[in-house]
């Protein structure tokens, strides 16, 4: 007897619409208007943006259609009630899983920008057809492309954390294979625990094999084993961490707590898998050997590494190359500023992270006005490279060995940085976005 895998049923939006194309959306029934509001919110949620942006989009559409909307938004679900005079229509919508797609986010933002002008001319069915086109848009990159993007990002990440050429090369291969495996598992709808654990184990194993081959064939020192942590940093959940913090700042408590819990879950699974792999191969985290590089040269190398690191992470979020290039330019300035504030000015890591994120947010606001890319599609990749994945791993590793003193130090540093990053973006939005600055 064959096994039947149950799948999340697709909502047939077109079957709900009864009006023909001659009736503009503003004159449609409440049920038809509500389905359009709900679908737009669900699609915005599916591409990884925060609850505040989802609610803002639903409210904008509702106002244009002459109705009111009250929505409760989580990580995977939306419960919303649309109100038209004395009538109400309530929907409960959900997603099978969450993810990030900055390309579709850009398309949805363009859709929202033009919606007020078209609400009085296009029908609800015609709007659904436009949304069909956006929803069916294929990913920009295949699994091997994303593996290469991850390899480039983690290779650059390794240098920024203090690793040398040997660690960078090994992390390149480890992260490339790990994210390639993860993408294949995501295509097969493998659950969160499975794809994170297997992909992290694959990346760490490839790093171990590569470094052992280098030791035996090229007589590379065993001290380069410390870089295996960098090979697993492609799983860092930057989007939910940052959007969760922004949601909390806007008092979207449900969404904020769910997103941060989701991020903590990924970090826990990844770090525990890395810890188990390290125990198996008898590797242990250690400080990288100091790089004998002059200050000026180091700054230039950090600028280059920050650019390629952010560029790689942005491609992993399905950003078009132009958007990824723009995010890379923002990130190379903001991250280099953060690192130099720590090394040259002696700033605490939390304050430096706050200032780096603040600068990233301010620059992205200017770029959004000039080019039109969504702000979050530029800022999150630019500051994901600041997320302290190495600190998180070391904290879990030492805790696993019952070394509470060292573990708590690393975890404290990680928590301070993770708190500072969304606060920096929130401060930038408060300074540059009047809509965000006011309650709505």
PDB file of C-alpha atoms in Angstrom, residues 62-262:
ATOM      1  CA  UNK A  62      -8.731  48.064   3.074  1.00  0.00           C
ATOM      2  CA  UNK A  63      -8.808  51.861   3.031  1.00  0.00           C
ATOM      3  CA  UNK A  64      -8.677  51.908  -0.768  1.00  0.00           C
ATOM      4  CA  UNK A  65     -11.594  49.454  -0.918  1.00  0.00           C
ATOM      5  CA  UNK A  66     -13.661  51.429   1.602  1.00  0.00           C
ATOM      6  CA  UNK A  67     -13.600  48.867   4.422  1.00  0.00           C
ATOM      7  CA  UNK A  68     -11.814  48.388   7.759  1.00  0.00           C
ATOM      8  CA  UNK A  69      -9.620  45.470   8.731  1.00  0.00           C
ATOM      9  CA  UNK A  70      -8.538  44.097  12.094  1.00  0.00           C
ATOM     10  CA  UNK A  71      -5.793  41.459  11.889  1.00  0.00           C
ATOM     11  CA  UNK A  72      -3.923  39.217  14.320  1.00  0.00           C
ATOM     12  CA  UNK A  73      -0.655  38.177  12.672  1.00  0.00           C
ATOM     13  CA  UNK A  74       1.787  35.463  13.677  1.00  0.00           C
ATOM     14  CA  UNK A  75       4.729  33.733  12.052  1.00  0.00           C
ATOM     15  CA  UNK A  76       2.601  31.396   9.921  1.00  0.00           C
ATOM     16  CA  UNK A  77      -0.985  32.568  10.283  1.00  0.00           C
ATOM     17  CA  UNK A  78      -3.327  35.522   9.983  1.00  0.00           C
ATOM     18  CA  UNK A  79      -6.762  35.895  11.534  1.00  0.00           C
ATOM     19  CA  UNK A  80      -8.488  38.968  10.135  1.00  0.00           C
ATOM     20  CA  UNK A  81     -11.938  40.508  10.196  1.00  0.00           C
ATOM     21  CA  UNK A  82     -13.045  42.944   7.499  1.00  0.00           C
ATOM     22  CA  UNK A  83     -15.844  45.388   8.356  1.00  0.00           C
ATOM     23  CA  UNK A  84     -18.162  47.243   5.988  1.00  0.00           C
ATOM     24  CA  UNK A  85     -20.850  49.289   7.744  1.00  0.00           C
ATOM     25  CA  UNK A  86     -22.903  46.673   9.656  1.00  0.00           C
ATOM     26  CA  UNK A  87     -21.421  43.594   7.989  1.00  0.00           C
ATOM     27  CA  UNK A  88     -18.299  41.634   8.884  1.00  0.00           C
ATOM     28  CA  UNK A  89     -16.307  38.844   7.223  1.00  0.00           C
ATOM     29  CA  UNK A  90     -13.699  36.859   9.146  1.00  0.00           C
ATOM     30  CA  UNK A  91     -10.911  34.725   7.703  1.00  0.00           C
ATOM     31  CA  UNK A  92      -8.331  32.418   9.263  1.00  0.00           C
ATOM     32  CA  UNK A  93      -5.379  31.913   6.904  1.00  0.00           C
ATOM     33  CA  UNK A  94      -2.138  30.000   7.375  1.00  0.00           C
ATOM     34  CA  UNK A  95       1.104  28.974   5.675  1.00  0.00           C
ATOM     35  CA  UNK A  96       2.699  25.506   5.726  1.00  0.00           C
ATOM     36  CA  UNK A  97       6.123  26.955   6.502  1.00  0.00           C
ATOM     37  CA  UNK A  98       8.043  30.214   6.493  1.00  0.00           C
ATOM     38  CA  UNK A  99      10.867  31.505   4.353  1.00  0.00           C
ATOM     39  CA  UNK A 100      12.445  34.580   2.772  1.00  0.00           C
ATOM     40  CA  UNK A 101      12.083  35.775  -0.813  1.00  0.00           C
ATOM     41  CA  UNK A 102      13.191  39.367  -1.344  1.00  0.00           C
ATOM     42  CA  UNK A 103      12.453  39.234  -5.069  1.00  0.00           C
ATOM     43  CA  UNK A 104       8.759  38.538  -4.472  1.00  0.00           C
ATOM     44  CA  UNK A 105       8.777  41.100  -1.670  1.00  0.00           C
ATOM     45  CA  UNK A 106       9.906  43.720  -4.177  1.00  0.00           C
ATOM     46  CA  UNK A 107       7.129  42.727  -6.578  1.00  0.00           C
ATOM     47  CA  UNK A 108       4.543  42.955  -3.790  1.00  0.00           C
ATOM     48  CA  UNK A 109       5.791  46.387  -2.751  1.00  0.00           C
ATOM     49  CA  UNK A 110       5.452  47.590  -6.342  1.00  0.00           C
ATOM     50  CA  UNK A 111       1.943  46.098  -6.393  1.00  0.00           C
ATOM     51  CA  UNK A 112       1.082  47.988  -3.209  1.00  0.00           C
ATOM     52  CA  UNK A 113       2.511  51.233  -4.569  1.00  0.00           C
ATOM     53  CA  UNK A 114       0.191  51.128  -7.596  1.00  0.00           C
ATOM     54  CA  UNK A 115      -2.869  49.714  -5.818  1.00  0.00           C
ATOM     55  CA  UNK A 116      -4.564  53.033  -4.845  1.00  0.00           C
ATOM     56  CA  UNK A 117      -4.599  54.202  -8.478  1.00  0.00           C
ATOM     57  CA  UNK A 118      -5.947  50.901  -9.828  1.00  0.00           C
ATOM     58  CA  UNK A 119      -8.510  50.060  -7.120  1.00  0.00           C
ATOM     59  CA  UNK A 120     -11.219  52.038  -8.917  1.00  0.00           C
ATOM     60  CA  UNK A 121     -10.559  50.550 -12.366  1.00  0.00           C
ATOM     61  CA  UNK A 122      -9.446  46.914 -11.962  1.00  0.00           C
ATOM     62  CA  UNK A 123     -11.764  44.190 -10.665  1.00  0.00           C
ATOM     63  CA  UNK A 124     -11.021  41.855  -7.762  1.00  0.00           C
ATOM     64  CA  UNK A 125     -10.471  39.028 -10.255  1.00  0.00           C
ATOM     65  CA  UNK A 126      -7.929  41.095 -12.184  1.00  0.00           C
ATOM     66  CA  UNK A 127      -6.051  41.853  -8.967  1.00  0.00           C
ATOM     67  CA  UNK A 128      -5.996  38.136  -8.161  1.00  0.00           C
ATOM     68  CA  UNK A 129      -4.541  37.439 -11.598  1.00  0.00           C
ATOM     69  CA  UNK A 130      -1.703  39.893 -10.918  1.00  0.00           C
ATOM     70  CA  UNK A 131      -1.098  38.205  -7.554  1.00  0.00           C
ATOM     71  CA  UNK A 132      -1.116  34.815  -9.334  1.00  0.00           C
ATOM     72  CA  UNK A 133       1.734  36.021 -11.511  1.00  0.00           C
ATOM     73  CA  UNK A 134       3.749  37.115  -8.473  1.00  0.00           C
ATOM     74  CA  UNK A 135       3.021  33.938  -6.521  1.00  0.00           C
ATOM     75  CA  UNK A 136       4.004  31.652  -9.410  1.00  0.00           C
ATOM     76  CA  UNK A 137       7.269  33.453 -10.044  1.00  0.00           C
ATOM     77  CA  UNK A 138      10.107  30.927  -9.932  1.00  0.00           C
ATOM     78  CA  UNK A 139      13.211  31.256  -7.796  1.00  0.00           C
ATOM     79  CA  UNK A 140      16.102  33.140  -9.354  1.00  0.00           C
ATOM     80  CA  UNK A 141      18.722  30.546  -8.433  1.00  0.00           C
ATOM     81  CA  UNK A 142      19.128  26.786  -8.409  1.00  0.00           C
ATOM     82  CA  UNK A 143      20.528  24.700  -5.561  1.00  0.00           C
ATOM     83  CA  UNK A 144      24.114  24.880  -6.829  1.00  0.00           C
ATOM     84  CA  UNK A 145      23.848  28.674  -7.201  1.00  0.00           C
ATOM     85  CA  UNK A 146      22.753  28.967  -3.574  1.00  0.00           C
ATOM     86  CA  UNK A 147      25.522  26.603  -2.520  1.00  0.00           C
ATOM     87  CA  UNK A 148      28.062  28.854  -4.226  1.00  0.00           C
ATOM     88  CA  UNK A 149      26.506  31.973  -2.674  1.00  0.00           C
ATOM     89  CA  UNK A 150      26.726  30.367   0.760  1.00  0.00           C
ATOM     90  CA  UNK A 151      30.328  29.357   0.117  1.00  0.00           C
ATOM     91  CA  UNK A 152      31.279  32.925  -0.804  1.00  0.00           C
ATOM     92  CA  UNK A 153      29.430  34.392   2.179  1.00  0.00           C
ATOM     93  CA  UNK A 154      30.916  32.018   4.765  1.00  0.00           C
ATOM     94  CA  UNK A 155      34.400  32.315   3.246  1.00  0.00           C
ATOM     95  CA  UNK A 156      34.191  36.087   3.712  1.00  0.00           C
ATOM     96  CA  UNK A 157      32.613  35.608   7.148  1.00  0.00           C
ATOM     97  CA  UNK A 158      35.600  33.468   8.159  1.00  0.00           C
ATOM     98  CA  UNK A 159      38.064  36.249   7.382  1.00  0.00           C
ATOM     99  CA  UNK A 160      35.975  38.830   9.223  1.00  0.00           C
ATOM    100  CA  UNK A 161      36.000  36.585  12.296  1.00  0.00           C
ATOM    101  CA  UNK A 162      39.812  36.362  12.168  1.00  0.00           C
ATOM    102  CA  UNK A 163      40.436  33.278  10.046  1.00  0.00           C
ATOM    103  CA  UNK A 164      43.225  32.968   7.499  1.00  0.00           C
ATOM    104  CA  UNK A 165      43.403  31.501   3.983  1.00  0.00           C
ATOM    105  CA  UNK A 166      43.296  27.855   5.129  1.00  0.00           C
ATOM    106  CA  UNK A 167      40.155  28.356   7.229  1.00  0.00           C
ATOM    107  CA  UNK A 168      38.556  30.398   4.449  1.00  0.00           C
ATOM    108  CA  UNK A 169      39.099  27.704   1.813  1.00  0.00           C
ATOM    109  CA  UNK A 170      37.817  24.913   4.049  1.00  0.00           C
ATOM    110  CA  UNK A 171      34.777  26.994   5.092  1.00  0.00           C
ATOM    111  CA  UNK A 172      34.120  27.694   1.403  1.00  0.00           C
ATOM    112  CA  UNK A 173      33.726  24.007   0.625  1.00  0.00           C
ATOM    113  CA  UNK A 174      31.906  23.174   3.849  1.00  0.00           C
ATOM    114  CA  UNK A 175      29.317  25.943   3.573  1.00  0.00           C
ATOM    115  CA  UNK A 176      28.820  25.349  -0.151  1.00  0.00           C
ATOM    116  CA  UNK A 177      27.987  21.679   0.310  1.00  0.00           C
ATOM    117  CA  UNK A 178      25.923  22.369   3.436  1.00  0.00           C
ATOM    118  CA  UNK A 179      23.629  24.929   1.822  1.00  0.00           C
ATOM    119  CA  UNK A 180      23.366  22.838  -1.347  1.00  0.00           C
ATOM    120  CA  UNK A 181      22.101  19.941   0.787  1.00  0.00           C
ATOM    121  CA  UNK A 182      19.748  22.258   2.662  1.00  0.00           C
ATOM    122  CA  UNK A 183      18.211  23.577  -0.554  1.00  0.00           C
ATOM    123  CA  UNK A 184      17.636  20.047  -1.854  1.00  0.00           C
ATOM    124  CA  UNK A 185      15.922  19.114   1.413  1.00  0.00           C
ATOM    125  CA  UNK A 186      13.754  22.243   1.328  1.00  0.00           C
ATOM    126  CA  UNK A 187      12.678  21.345  -2.208  1.00  0.00           C
ATOM    127  CA  UNK A 188      11.526  17.986  -0.822  1.00  0.00           C
ATOM    128  CA  UNK A 189       9.567  19.716   1.978  1.00  0.00           C
ATOM    129  CA  UNK A 190      11.767  18.260   4.741  1.00  0.00           C
ATOM    130  CA  UNK A 191      10.871  19.734   8.138  1.00  0.00           C
ATOM    131  CA  UNK A 192      12.870  22.435   9.920  1.00  0.00           C
ATOM    132  CA  UNK A 193      14.706  20.158  12.361  1.00  0.00           C
ATOM    133  CA  UNK A 194      15.693  17.771   9.603  1.00  0.00           C
ATOM    134  CA  UNK A 195      17.021  20.241   7.048  1.00  0.00           C
ATOM    135  CA  UNK A 196      18.944  22.335   9.600  1.00  0.00           C
ATOM    136  CA  UNK A 197      20.520  19.362  11.374  1.00  0.00           C
ATOM    137  CA  UNK A 198      21.503  17.475   8.210  1.00  0.00           C
ATOM    138  CA  UNK A 199      22.833  20.544   6.373  1.00  0.00           C
ATOM    139  CA  UNK A 200      24.911  21.672   9.366  1.00  0.00           C
ATOM    140  CA  UNK A 201      26.278  18.158   9.850  1.00  0.00           C
ATOM    141  CA  UNK A 202      27.160  18.025   6.135  1.00  0.00           C
ATOM    142  CA  UNK A 203      28.956  21.377   6.230  1.00  0.00           C
ATOM    143  CA  UNK A 204      30.962  20.462   9.343  1.00  0.00           C
ATOM    144  CA  UNK A 205      31.840  17.022   7.928  1.00  0.00           C
ATOM    145  CA  UNK A 206      33.072  18.515   4.644  1.00  0.00           C
ATOM    146  CA  UNK A 207      35.173  21.044   6.575  1.00  0.00           C
ATOM    147  CA  UNK A 208      36.686  18.222   8.631  1.00  0.00           C
ATOM    148  CA  UNK A 209      37.454  16.128   5.547  1.00  0.00           C
ATOM    149  CA  UNK A 210      38.988  19.111   3.762  1.00  0.00           C
ATOM    150  CA  UNK A 211      41.206  20.109   6.694  1.00  0.00           C
ATOM    151  CA  UNK A 212      42.329  16.502   7.276  1.00  0.00           C
ATOM    152  CA  UNK A 213      43.269  16.159   3.616  1.00  0.00           C
ATOM    153  CA  UNK A 214      45.200  19.433   3.852  1.00  0.00           C
ATOM    154  CA  UNK A 215      47.020  18.181   6.956  1.00  0.00           C
ATOM    155  CA  UNK A 216      48.009  14.880   5.332  1.00  0.00           C
ATOM    156  CA  UNK A 217      48.787  16.099   1.820  1.00  0.00           C
ATOM    157  CA  UNK A 218      49.989  19.662   2.370  1.00  0.00           C
ATOM    158  CA  UNK A 219      51.193  19.350   5.974  1.00  0.00           C
ATOM    159  CA  UNK A 220      48.864  22.094   7.165  1.00  0.00           C
ATOM    160  CA  UNK A 221      48.906  22.685  10.915  1.00  0.00           C
ATOM    161  CA  UNK A 222      46.088  21.242  13.049  1.00  0.00           C
ATOM    162  CA  UNK A 223      45.514  24.708  14.536  1.00  0.00           C
ATOM    163  CA  UNK A 224      43.323  25.537  11.529  1.00  0.00           C
ATOM    164  CA  UNK A 225      40.631  23.164  12.787  1.00  0.00           C
ATOM    165  CA  UNK A 226      39.044  26.061  14.697  1.00  0.00           C
ATOM    166  CA  UNK A 227      37.413  27.401  11.526  1.00  0.00           C
ATOM    167  CA  UNK A 228      34.895  24.580  11.214  1.00  0.00           C
ATOM    168  CA  UNK A 229      32.364  26.761  13.033  1.00  0.00           C
ATOM    169  CA  UNK A 230      32.344  29.204  10.123  1.00  0.00           C
ATOM    170  CA  UNK A 231      31.215  26.516   7.688  1.00  0.00           C
ATOM    171  CA  UNK A 232      27.809  26.293   9.406  1.00  0.00           C
ATOM    172  CA  UNK A 233      27.019  30.009   9.644  1.00  0.00           C
ATOM    173  CA  UNK A 234      24.834  29.971   6.511  1.00  0.00           C
ATOM    174  CA  UNK A 235      21.920  28.800   8.695  1.00  0.00           C
ATOM    175  CA  UNK A 236      21.960  31.957  10.844  1.00  0.00           C
ATOM    176  CA  UNK A 237      18.292  33.102  10.859  1.00  0.00           C
ATOM    177  CA  UNK A 238      18.923  36.791  10.283  1.00  0.00           C
ATOM    178  CA  UNK A 239      15.495  37.682   8.863  1.00  0.00           C
ATOM    179  CA  UNK A 240      13.344  36.347  11.737  1.00  0.00           C
ATOM    180  CA  UNK A 241      15.757  37.749  14.335  1.00  0.00           C
ATOM    181  CA  UNK A 242      15.641  41.242  12.861  1.00  0.00           C
ATOM    182  CA  UNK A 243      11.961  41.342  11.871  1.00  0.00           C
ATOM    183  CA  UNK A 244      11.039  39.876  15.257  1.00  0.00           C
ATOM    184  CA  UNK A 245      12.830  42.721  16.995  1.00  0.00           C
ATOM    185  CA  UNK A 246      11.114  45.294  14.772  1.00  0.00           C
ATOM    186  CA  UNK A 247       7.708  43.712  15.467  1.00  0.00           C
ATOM    187  CA  UNK A 248       8.312  43.948  19.213  1.00  0.00           C
ATOM    188  CA  UNK A 249       9.218  47.613  18.783  1.00  0.00           C
ATOM    189  CA  UNK A 250       5.833  48.154  17.089  1.00  0.00           C
ATOM    190  CA  UNK A 251       4.058  46.153  19.845  1.00  0.00           C
ATOM    191  CA  UNK A 252       3.247  43.251  17.519  1.00  0.00           C
ATOM    192  CA  UNK A 253       3.984  40.971  20.440  1.00  0.00           C
ATOM    193  CA  UNK A 254       2.644  37.725  19.004  1.00  0.00           C
ATOM    194  CA  UNK A 255       4.589  37.947  15.766  1.00  0.00           C
ATOM    195  CA  UNK A 256       7.730  39.261  17.458  1.00  0.00           C
ATOM    196  CA  UNK A 257       7.862  36.487  20.042  1.00  0.00           C
ATOM    197  CA  UNK A 258       7.051  33.792  17.476  1.00  0.00           C
ATOM    198  CA  UNK A 259       9.772  34.997  15.112  1.00  0.00           C
ATOM    199  CA  UNK A 260      12.406  35.198  17.815  1.00  0.00           C
ATOM    200  CA  UNK A 261      11.393  31.764  19.118  1.00  0.00           C
ATOM    201  CA  UNK A 262      11.697  30.393  15.580  1.00  0.00           C
TER     202      UNK A 262
END
